[in-house]
């Protein structure tokens, strides 16, 4: 699914209005009806008080139009216009007149009035500011937001939480509505997925308001979100007349005394990903534990207690390097020599990334289209510090473009960056913030590349499977007890889930019976 910026959404609105020969207030009416349908389906006329806080722009117009539909269906509503400016949008005024025609009189709020009383069991609809916000809210509006939060009522935001920009970080963290749920028009917003801004959104859902599909399909975007629908075309099914050689030979290089477990996890993940063969190059101190833990993997020696030499007697289909590596001088030297002798794209993680950040001259020897998988601190060592999440993404794009790398920016929503474009993953959960989780990802991506997946596809698909495996297993373990070996175990279920059909609603099943 594409993520459109504010300018693209405005352009889509204009294109839709012109092509479909409708008015802008008709498009606003579509939006209001979609929100109403979403609420009515869940509330079914419940006698709860609904407070609609509406600005005086188009987002407020959506809220005003919604109020009319709620009132017509018997809901108990209170409409509050947040009068933060003398300017009014045309469509806001049109819908305000329609509301007054139905004898619904809004309560106008300004910096001199008392805020309405809100019960804990009431519902708040936040339609104060939309995606066009370009300046900080006034102090009295920030106080209103605090009043909404203090009520502890459920907050439903229209399109985007009020006070949240689409392209920058709010200077005042208190000047943003914290939404329990956001109904986003046509597509979610990039800020829903970034650490500094995603905290304002608990859950979100997309409402289709009928923007022209031709425009949406042809418009190029800087980011896409990745779910099952997006990864299914990447999946390569197995052929009947195939053998282990058909699916490649993965090589994983790493480990040191006390850190062989990282290589065990990575090799298991590579095999579970589907590599035909997996060989590990580890120090001799890990030989027994590796052979006993992962009998399917073959073992090469790379030294005694750390990797001091990398000598490969076969041509691997894919190479993952760095997990449990350490940064001993001998390991740094062996890594540098290996880079000079290898021309295949690599999957680089952990201490191999730290070695690169401390020896930047080695970056020129890393093959193009290699996959780098840094966690936030490793990323900072590679690209330098950043001012905020937007700055981080720009620096990450510049780094990936300079070296022609696939750069995996790990996080709650891991973002894969290649050729100035970002792919935002939607699977995964907080339980995966655990030791060894990244080692599993390295092995998984390496195993996919070994089978013939291009590095970008392997990164996107591998990250999705990794997160989905964690999502499936966390239902059995809980967040606190999820460990990396559980994620390995869940890879098989993540594959099976790709082709699992969604369950029918209970009502539909009953009708068929």
Coordinates of C-alpha atoms in Angstrom, one line a residue:
X1 CA 0.0 0.0 0.0
X2 CA 1.4 3.4 -1.0
X3 CA 1.8 6.2 1.6
X4 CA 0.9 9.5 0.1
X5 CA 2.2 12.8 1.5
X6 CA -0.2 15.8 2.1
X7 CA 0.5 17.4 -1.3
X8 CA -0.3 14.1 -3.1
X9 CA -3.6 13.7 -1.2
X10 CA -4.6 17.3 -2.1
X11 CA -3.7 16.5 -5.7
X12 CA -5.8 13.2 -5.6
X13 CA -8.7 15.2 -4.2
X14 CA -8.5 17.7 -7.0
X15 CA -8.1 15.0 -9.7
X16 CA -11.1 13.0 -8.3
X17 CA -13.3 16.1 -8.2
X18 CA -12.5 17.0 -11.8
X19 CA -12.6 13.5 -13.3
X20 CA -15.8 12.4 -11.5
X21 CA -17.4 15.8 -11.9
X22 CA -18.4 16.2 -8.3
X23 CA -18.1 19.1 -5.8
X24 CA -15.5 19.3 -3.0
X25 CA -18.3 19.2 -0.4
X26 CA -19.6 15.9 -2.1
X27 CA -16.2 14.4 -1.4
X28 CA -16.4 15.6 2.2
X29 CA -19.8 14.0 2.4
X30 CA -18.3 10.7 1.3
X31 CA -15.7 11.0 4.1
X32 CA -18.4 11.7 6.7
X33 CA -20.6 8.8 5.6
X34 CA -17.6 6.4 5.8
X35 CA -16.8 7.5 9.3
X36 CA -20.5 7.3 10.3
X37 CA -20.8 3.8 8.8
X38 CA -17.7 2.7 10.8
X39 CA -19.1 4.1 14.0
X40 CA -22.7 2.9 13.5
X41 CA -21.6 -0.6 12.7
X42 CA -19.8 -0.8 16.1
X43 CA -22.2 1.3 18.2
X44 CA -25.6 0.2 16.9
X45 CA -27.3 3.2 18.4
X46 CA -25.8 2.9 21.9
X47 CA -27.0 5.7 24.2
X48 CA -23.5 7.1 24.8
X49 CA -22.7 10.8 24.6
X50 CA -20.6 11.6 21.5
X51 CA -18.6 14.9 21.7
X52 CA -17.5 16.2 18.3
X53 CA -14.6 18.7 18.5
X54 CA -14.4 20.3 15.0
X55 CA -11.9 22.9 13.7
X56 CA -12.9 25.4 11.1
X57 CA -11.0 23.8 8.1
X58 CA -11.9 20.8 6.1
X59 CA -11.1 18.4 8.9
X60 CA -13.6 20.2 11.0
X61 CA -16.0 20.1 8.0
X62 CA -15.7 16.3 8.1
X63 CA -16.7 16.4 11.8
X64 CA -19.6 18.8 11.2
X65 CA -21.0 16.6 8.4
X66 CA -20.5 13.5 10.6
X67 CA -22.5 15.2 13.4
X68 CA -25.5 15.5 11.0
X69 CA -25.5 11.8 10.2
X70 CA -25.2 10.8 13.9
X71 CA -28.0 13.1 14.9
X72 CA -30.2 11.8 12.1
X73 CA -29.8 8.3 13.4
X74 CA -30.7 9.2 17.0
X75 CA -27.3 9.5 18.6
X76 CA -26.8 11.8 21.6
X77 CA -24.3 14.3 20.3
X78 CA -22.6 17.6 21.3
X79 CA -20.9 19.6 18.6
X80 CA -18.1 22.0 19.7
X81 CA -16.4 24.2 17.1
X82 CA -12.8 25.0 18.0
X83 CA -12.7 28.6 16.9
X84 CA -8.9 29.0 16.5
X85 CA -9.0 31.4 13.6
X86 CA -11.2 33.9 11.7
X87 CA -10.7 32.0 8.5
X88 CA -13.2 29.3 7.5
X89 CA -13.0 26.8 4.7
X90 CA -15.8 26.9 2.1
X91 CA -16.9 23.3 2.8
X92 CA -16.8 23.8 6.5
X93 CA -19.3 26.7 6.1
X94 CA -21.5 24.6 3.8
X95 CA -21.8 21.8 6.3
X96 CA -22.2 24.2 9.2
X97 CA -25.3 25.7 7.5
X98 CA -26.7 22.2 6.9
X99 CA -26.2 21.5 10.6
X100 CA -28.1 24.6 11.6
X101 CA -30.9 23.8 9.1
X102 CA -31.5 20.7 11.2
X103 CA -31.7 22.9 14.4
X104 CA -28.3 21.6 15.7
X105 CA -26.5 24.5 17.3
X106 CA -22.8 24.0 17.9
X107 CA -21.0 25.3 20.9
X108 CA -18.3 27.7 19.8
X109 CA -15.1 27.4 21.9
X110 CA -12.4 30.1 22.1
X111 CA -9.7 31.2 24.6
X112 CA -12.2 32.8 26.9
X113 CA -14.7 30.0 27.5
X114 CA -15.0 27.0 29.7
X115 CA -14.5 23.6 28.2
X116 CA -17.4 21.2 28.1
X117 CA -17.7 18.4 30.7
X118 CA -16.8 15.0 29.3
X119 CA -17.6 11.7 31.0
X120 CA -15.2 8.8 31.1
X121 CA -17.7 6.6 29.3
X122 CA -18.3 9.2 26.6
X123 CA -16.8 9.2 23.1
X124 CA -14.7 12.1 21.7
X125 CA -14.4 12.6 17.9
X126 CA -11.3 14.7 17.2
X127 CA -11.7 16.7 14.0
X128 CA -9.8 19.8 15.0
X129 CA -6.8 19.9 12.7
X130 CA -6.1 17.8 9.6
X131 CA -3.1 17.1 7.3
X132 CA -2.9 20.8 6.4
X133 CA -1.7 21.9 9.8
X134 CA 1.5 24.1 9.3
X135 CA 1.9 25.8 12.7
X136 CA 1.8 25.0 16.3
X137 CA -1.7 25.2 18.0
X138 CA -2.3 28.1 20.3
X139 CA -1.9 27.6 24.0
X140 CA -5.7 27.5 24.7
X141 CA -6.1 24.7 22.1
X142 CA -3.3 22.8 23.8
X143 CA -5.1 23.2 27.0
X144 CA -8.3 21.9 25.3
X145 CA -6.3 18.8 24.2
X146 CA -5.2 18.3 27.8
X147 CA -8.8 18.5 28.9
X148 CA -9.8 15.8 26.4
X149 CA -7.0 13.5 27.7
X150 CA -7.9 14.1 31.3
X151 CA -11.5 12.9 30.7
X152 CA -10.1 9.4 29.9
X153 CA -12.9 9.1 27.3
X154 CA -12.3 7.1 24.1
X155 CA -10.8 9.4 21.4
X156 CA -11.5 8.8 17.7
X157 CA -9.4 11.0 15.4
X158 CA -10.5 11.9 11.9
X159 CA -7.8 11.2 9.3
X160 CA -4.9 12.2 11.7
X161 CA -4.6 13.1 15.4
X162 CA -5.0 16.9 15.7
X163 CA -1.7 18.7 16.1
X164 CA 0.3 16.0 14.3
X165 CA 2.1 17.2 11.2
X166 CA 2.7 14.9 8.2
X167 CA 6.3 15.9 7.6
X168 CA 7.9 17.0 10.8
X169 CA 8.0 16.4 14.5
X170 CA 5.8 18.5 16.9
X171 CA 7.9 20.9 18.9
X172 CA 5.5 20.6 21.9
X173 CA 4.7 17.0 22.7
X174 CA 1.6 18.1 24.6
X175 CA 0.2 19.8 21.5
X176 CA -1.0 16.6 19.9
X177 CA -4.2 14.6 20.6
X178 CA -3.4 11.1 21.7
X179 CA -5.9 9.0 19.8
X180 CA -7.2 5.6 20.7
X181 CA -8.2 5.1 17.1
X182 CA -7.6 6.9 13.9
X183 CA -9.7 6.6 10.7
X184 CA -7.3 7.6 8.0
X185 CA -8.7 8.5 4.5
X186 CA -7.6 6.3 1.6
X187 CA -4.1 5.5 3.1
X188 CA -2.3 5.7 6.5
X189 CA 0.3 8.5 7.0
X190 CA 4.1 8.0 7.4
X191 CA 4.0 9.5 10.8
X192 CA 1.9 6.6 12.1
X193 CA 5.0 4.4 11.8
X194 CA 7.8 6.5 13.2
X195 CA 8.9 6.2 16.9
X196 CA 8.6 9.9 17.7
X197 CA 5.1 10.3 16.1
X198 CA 3.6 6.8 16.2
X199 CA 3.2 7.2 20.0
X200 CA 0.1 9.4 19.4
X201 CA -1.8 6.6 17.7
X202 CA -2.9 3.4 19.4
X203 CA -4.7 1.9 16.4
X204 CA -5.6 3.0 12.9
X205 CA -7.8 1.9 10.0
X206 CA -8.1 3.1 6.4
X207 CA -11.4 4.3 5.0
X208 CA -11.8 4.3 1.2
X209 CA -13.4 7.6 0.3
X210 CA -13.4 6.9 -3.4
X211 CA -10.3 8.9 -4.5
X212 CA -9.6 8.1 -8.2
X213 CA -7.9 4.8 -8.5
X214 CA -6.1 5.9 -11.7
X215 CA -4.4 8.7 -9.9
X216 CA -3.5 6.5 -6.9
X217 CA -2.1 3.8 -9.1
X218 CA 0.1 6.0 -11.2
X219 CA 1.4 8.3 -8.4
X220 CA 4.9 7.4 -7.2
X221 CA 5.4 7.6 -3.5
X222 CA 8.5 7.7 -1.3
X223 CA 7.2 4.9 1.1
X224 CA 5.0 1.8 0.9
X225 CA 3.7 -0.3 3.7
X226 CA 4.2 -4.0 3.5
X227 CA 1.6 -6.6 4.6
X228 CA 0.6 -10.0 3.4
X229 CA -1.0 -8.6 0.2
X230 CA 2.4 -7.0 -0.7
X231 CA 4.6 -10.1 0.0
X232 CA 2.5 -12.8 -1.6
X233 CA 3.8 -11.8 -5.1
X234 CA 7.3 -12.2 -3.8
X235 CA 6.9 -15.8 -2.7
X236 CA 8.5 -18.4 -5.0
X237 CA 6.8 -21.8 -4.8
X238 CA 8.8 -25.0 -4.9
X239 CA 8.9 -27.2 -8.0
X240 CA 8.1 -30.9 -7.9
X241 CA 11.3 -31.9 -9.7
X242 CA 13.8 -30.1 -7.5
X243 CA 16.5 -31.0 -5.0
X244 CA 18.5 -29.4 -2.3
X245 CA 20.9 -27.9 -4.8
X246 CA 18.0 -26.1 -6.4
X247 CA 17.5 -23.9 -3.3
X248 CA 21.1 -22.8 -2.9
X249 CA 23.9 -23.0 -0.4
X250 CA 23.9 -20.4 2.4
X251 CA 27.1 -19.5 4.2
X252 CA 27.0 -17.9 7.7
X253 CA 30.2 -16.5 9.1
X254 CA 30.5 -15.4 12.8
X255 CA 30.5 -16.5 16.4
X256 CA 33.2 -16.2 19.1
X257 CA 33.8 -17.7 22.5
X258 CA 30.5 -17.2 24.5
X259 CA 28.5 -16.1 21.4
X260 CA 28.1 -19.3 19.4
X261 CA 24.3 -19.2 20.2
X262 CA 24.0 -16.3 17.8
X263 CA 25.2 -18.5 15.0
X264 CA 23.0 -21.4 16.1
X265 CA 19.9 -19.1 15.8
X266 CA 21.0 -17.7 12.4
X267 CA 21.7 -21.1 10.9
X268 CA 18.4 -22.5 12.1
X269 CA 16.6 -19.5 10.6
X270 CA 18.5 -20.0 7.3
X271 CA 17.3 -23.6 7.1
X272 CA 13.8 -22.8 8.1
X273 CA 13.7 -20.0 5.5
X274 CA 14.3 -22.8 2.9
X275 CA 18.0 -22.8 1.9
X276 CA 18.9 -26.1 0.4
X277 CA 22.2 -26.2 2.3
X278 CA 23.6 -24.1 5.1
X279 CA 27.2 -24.0 6.2
X280 CA 28.6 -22.1 9.1
X281 CA 32.1 -20.8 9.5
X282 CA 32.7 -20.5 13.2
X283 CA 35.6 -20.8 15.7
X284 CA 36.5 -24.3 16.8
X285 CA 35.2 -23.6 20.4
X286 CA 31.7 -23.7 19.0
X287 CA 32.0 -26.9 16.9
X288 CA 30.4 -29.3 19.4
X289 CA 27.5 -27.1 20.3
X290 CA 26.8 -26.2 16.7
X291 CA 26.8 -29.8 15.5
X292 CA 24.7 -31.0 18.3
X293 CA 22.2 -28.1 18.2
X294 CA 21.8 -27.9 14.4
X295 CA 22.6 -31.3 12.8
X296 CA 21.4 -30.1 9.4
X297 CA 24.2 -27.5 9.2
X298 CA 27.7 -28.1 8.0
X299 CA 30.7 -26.5 9.9
X300 CA 33.9 -24.9 8.7
X301 CA 36.6 -23.8 11.1
X302 CA 37.5 -20.1 11.2
X303 CA 39.9 -20.0 14.2
X304 CA 40.0 -21.2 17.8
X305 CA 38.0 -18.8 20.0
X306 CA 37.2 -16.2 17.4
X307 CA 37.1 -15.7 13.6
X308 CA 40.8 -15.2 12.6
X309 CA 40.6 -16.5 9.0
X310 CA 37.8 -17.1 6.5
X311 CA 38.7 -19.8 4.0
X312 CA 35.8 -21.2 2.0
X313 CA 36.2 -24.3 -0.2
X314 CA 32.9 -23.9 -2.1
X315 CA 30.9 -21.1 -3.9
X316 CA 28.0 -20.1 -1.6
X317 CA 24.8 -18.8 -3.1
X318 CA 24.5 -16.3 -0.3
X319 CA 26.6 -15.1 2.7
X320 CA 25.5 -13.6 6.0
X321 CA 28.3 -12.3 8.3
X322 CA 28.7 -10.7 11.6
X323 CA 26.5 -12.3 14.3
X324 CA 28.5 -13.1 17.4
X325 CA 31.5 -11.8 15.5
X326 CA 33.3 -9.7 18.1
X327 CA 35.8 -7.0 17.1
X328 CA 39.2 -8.5 17.8
X329 CA 42.0 -7.3 15.6
X330 CA 42.3 -10.7 14.0
X331 CA 38.6 -10.7 13.2
X332 CA 38.8 -7.3 11.7
X333 CA 41.7 -8.4 9.5
X334 CA 39.9 -11.6 8.4
X335 CA 36.8 -9.6 7.6
X336 CA 38.7 -7.1 5.5
X337 CA 40.5 -9.8 3.6
X338 CA 37.2 -11.6 3.0
X339 CA 35.6 -8.4 1.6
X340 CA 38.4 -8.1 -0.9
X341 CA 38.0 -11.7 -2.1
X342 CA 34.2 -11.7 -2.3
X343 CA 32.0 -10.1 -5.0
X344 CA 28.6 -11.5 -4.0
X345 CA 26.1 -9.3 -2.1
X346 CA 26.3 -10.0 1.6
X347 CA 23.9 -9.8 4.6
X348 CA 25.9 -7.8 7.2
X349 CA 24.8 -7.6 10.8
X350 CA 26.0 -6.9 14.4
X351 CA 29.8 -6.6 14.9
X352 CA 30.5 -6.7 11.2
X353 CA 28.5 -3.4 11.0
X354 CA 30.4 -2.0 13.9
X355 CA 33.7 -2.9 12.2
X356 CA 32.5 -1.1 9.1
X357 CA 31.6 2.0 11.1
X358 CA 35.0 2.0 12.8
X359 CA 36.9 1.3 9.5
X360 CA 34.9 3.3 6.9
X361 CA 37.5 2.6 4.3
X362 CA 36.2 -1.0 4.2
X363 CA 32.8 0.2 2.9
X364 CA 34.2 0.5 -0.6
X365 CA 34.9 -3.2 -0.6
X366 CA 31.3 -4.2 0.4
X367 CA 29.5 -5.5 -2.8
X368 CA 26.7 -3.4 -4.1
X369 CA 23.1 -4.5 -3.2
X370 CA 24.4 -6.0 0.1
X371 CA 21.8 -6.0 2.9
X372 CA 22.8 -4.2 6.1
X373 CA 20.6 -4.8 9.1
X374 CA 21.6 -2.3 11.9
X375 CA 19.7 -1.7 15.1
X376 CA 19.4 2.0 16.0
X377 CA 22.8 2.3 17.7
X378 CA 24.6 0.5 14.9
X379 CA 22.8 2.7 12.4
X380 CA 23.9 5.8 14.2
X381 CA 27.5 4.6 14.1
X382 CA 27.2 4.1 10.3
X383 CA 25.4 7.3 9.2
X384 CA 26.0 9.6 12.1
X385 CA 23.5 11.1 14.6
X386 CA 20.2 12.6 13.5
X387 CA 17.9 15.4 14.7
X388 CA 14.7 13.5 14.5
X389 CA 13.0 10.5 12.7
X390 CA 12.6 12.4 9.4
X391 CA 16.3 13.4 9.4
X392 CA 17.2 9.8 10.2
X393 CA 15.4 8.5 7.2
X394 CA 17.0 11.1 4.9
X395 CA 20.4 10.2 6.1
X396 CA 19.7 6.5 5.8
X397 CA 18.5 7.1 2.2
X398 CA 21.7 9.1 1.4
X399 CA 23.9 6.3 2.8
X400 CA 22.1 3.5 1.0
X401 CA 22.2 5.5 -2.3
X402 CA 25.9 6.3 -2.0
X403 CA 27.0 2.7 -1.6
X404 CA 24.0 1.0 -3.5
X405 CA 23.1 -0.9 -0.3
X406 CA 19.8 -2.3 0.9
X407 CA 19.6 -0.7 4.3
X408 CA 17.3 -2.2 7.0
X409 CA 16.4 0.4 9.6
X410 CA 15.2 -1.8 12.5
X411 CA 12.4 -0.7 14.8
X412 CA 8.8 -1.3 15.8
X413 CA 8.1 -0.8 12.1
X414 CA 11.3 -1.8 10.4
X415 CA 11.9 0.2 7.2
X416 CA 13.8 -1.3 4.3
X417 CA 15.5 1.4 2.2
X418 CA 16.8 1.0 -1.4
X419 CA 17.1 3.5 -4.3
X420 CA 15.6 6.3 -2.2
X421 CA 12.5 4.4 -1.4
X422 CA 11.3 3.0 2.0
X423 CA 9.3 -0.2 2.6
X424 CA 7.6 -0.2 6.0
X425 CA 6.9 -3.5 7.6
X426 CA 3.6 -4.1 9.5
X427 CA 4.3 -7.3 11.3
X428 CA 6.1 -7.8 14.7
X429 CA 5.4 -6.9 18.3
X430 CA 7.2 -5.6 21.4
X431 CA 8.0 -9.1 22.6
X432 CA 10.6 -9.3 19.8
X433 CA 12.8 -6.8 21.5
X434 CA 14.9 -9.7 22.9
X435 CA 18.4 -11.1 22.5
X436 CA 19.0 -13.0 19.3
X437 CA 16.0 -11.7 17.4
X438 CA 18.3 -9.9 15.0
X439 CA 20.4 -13.0 14.5
X440 CA 17.3 -14.9 13.4
X441 CA 16.6 -12.1 10.9
X442 CA 20.1 -12.3 9.4
X443 CA 19.8 -16.1 8.9
X444 CA 16.3 -15.7 7.4
X445 CA 17.3 -13.2 4.8
X446 CA 20.5 -15.1 4.0
X447 CA 18.4 -18.3 3.5
X448 CA 16.0 -16.4 1.1
X449 CA 18.9 -15.0 -1.0
X450 CA 20.4 -18.5 -1.2
X451 CA 17.2 -19.7 -2.9
X452 CA 17.5 -17.0 -5.6
X453 CA 15.5 -14.1 -4.2
X454 CA 16.9 -10.7 -5.1
X455 CA 18.4 -8.9 -2.1
X456 CA 15.7 -6.3 -1.8
X457 CA 12.9 -8.9 -2.1
X458 CA 14.7 -11.1 0.4
X459 CA 14.9 -8.2 2.9
X460 CA 11.3 -7.2 2.5
X461 CA 10.0 -10.8 2.6
X462 CA 12.4 -11.9 5.4
X463 CA 11.4 -9.0 7.6
X464 CA 7.7 -9.7 7.1
X465 CA 8.2 -13.4 7.9
X466 CA 10.3 -12.6 10.9
X467 CA 7.6 -10.3 12.3
X468 CA 4.8 -12.6 11.5
X469 CA 6.6 -15.5 13.2
X470 CA 6.9 -13.4 16.3
X471 CA 3.2 -12.4 16.1
X472 CA 2.1 -16.0 15.9
X473 CA 4.4 -17.2 18.7
X474 CA 3.6 -14.3 21.1
X475 CA 0.1 -15.6 21.3
X476 CA 1.5 -18.7 23.0
X477 CA 4.2 -17.0 25.1
X478 CA 3.1 -13.5 25.9
X479 CA 5.4 -10.5 25.3
X480 CA 7.8 -11.0 28.2
X481 CA 8.5 -14.7 27.5
X482 CA 9.0 -14.6 23.8
X483 CA 12.6 -15.5 23.0
X484 CA 14.5 -15.7 19.7
X485 CA 14.3 -19.5 19.4
X486 CA 10.5 -19.1 19.5
X487 CA 10.7 -16.8 16.5
X488 CA 12.7 -19.5 14.7
X489 CA 10.0 -22.0 15.6
X490 CA 7.3 -19.7 14.2
X491 CA 8.9 -19.3 10.7
X492 CA 7.1 -22.4 9.5
X493 CA 3.7 -21.0 10.7
X494 CA 4.5 -17.6 9.1
X495 CA 4.9 -19.4 5.7
X496 CA 1.7 -21.3 6.2
X497 CA -0.1 -18.1 7.1
X498 CA 0.7 -16.7 3.7
X499 CA -2.0 -18.9 2.2
X500 CA -4.5 -19.0 5.1
X501 CA -7.8 -17.6 4.2
X502 CA -9.4 -15.0 6.6
X503 CA -12.1 -16.4 8.8
X504 CA -15.6 -15.5 7.9
X505 CA -17.6 -13.4 10.4
X506 CA -19.7 -15.5 12.7
X507 CA -22.9 -14.0 11.3
X508 CA -22.1 -15.0 7.8
X509 CA -21.3 -18.6 8.9
X510 CA -24.7 -18.8 10.7
X511 CA -26.5 -17.7 7.6
X512 CA -24.9 -20.3 5.5
X513 CA -25.7 -23.0 8.0

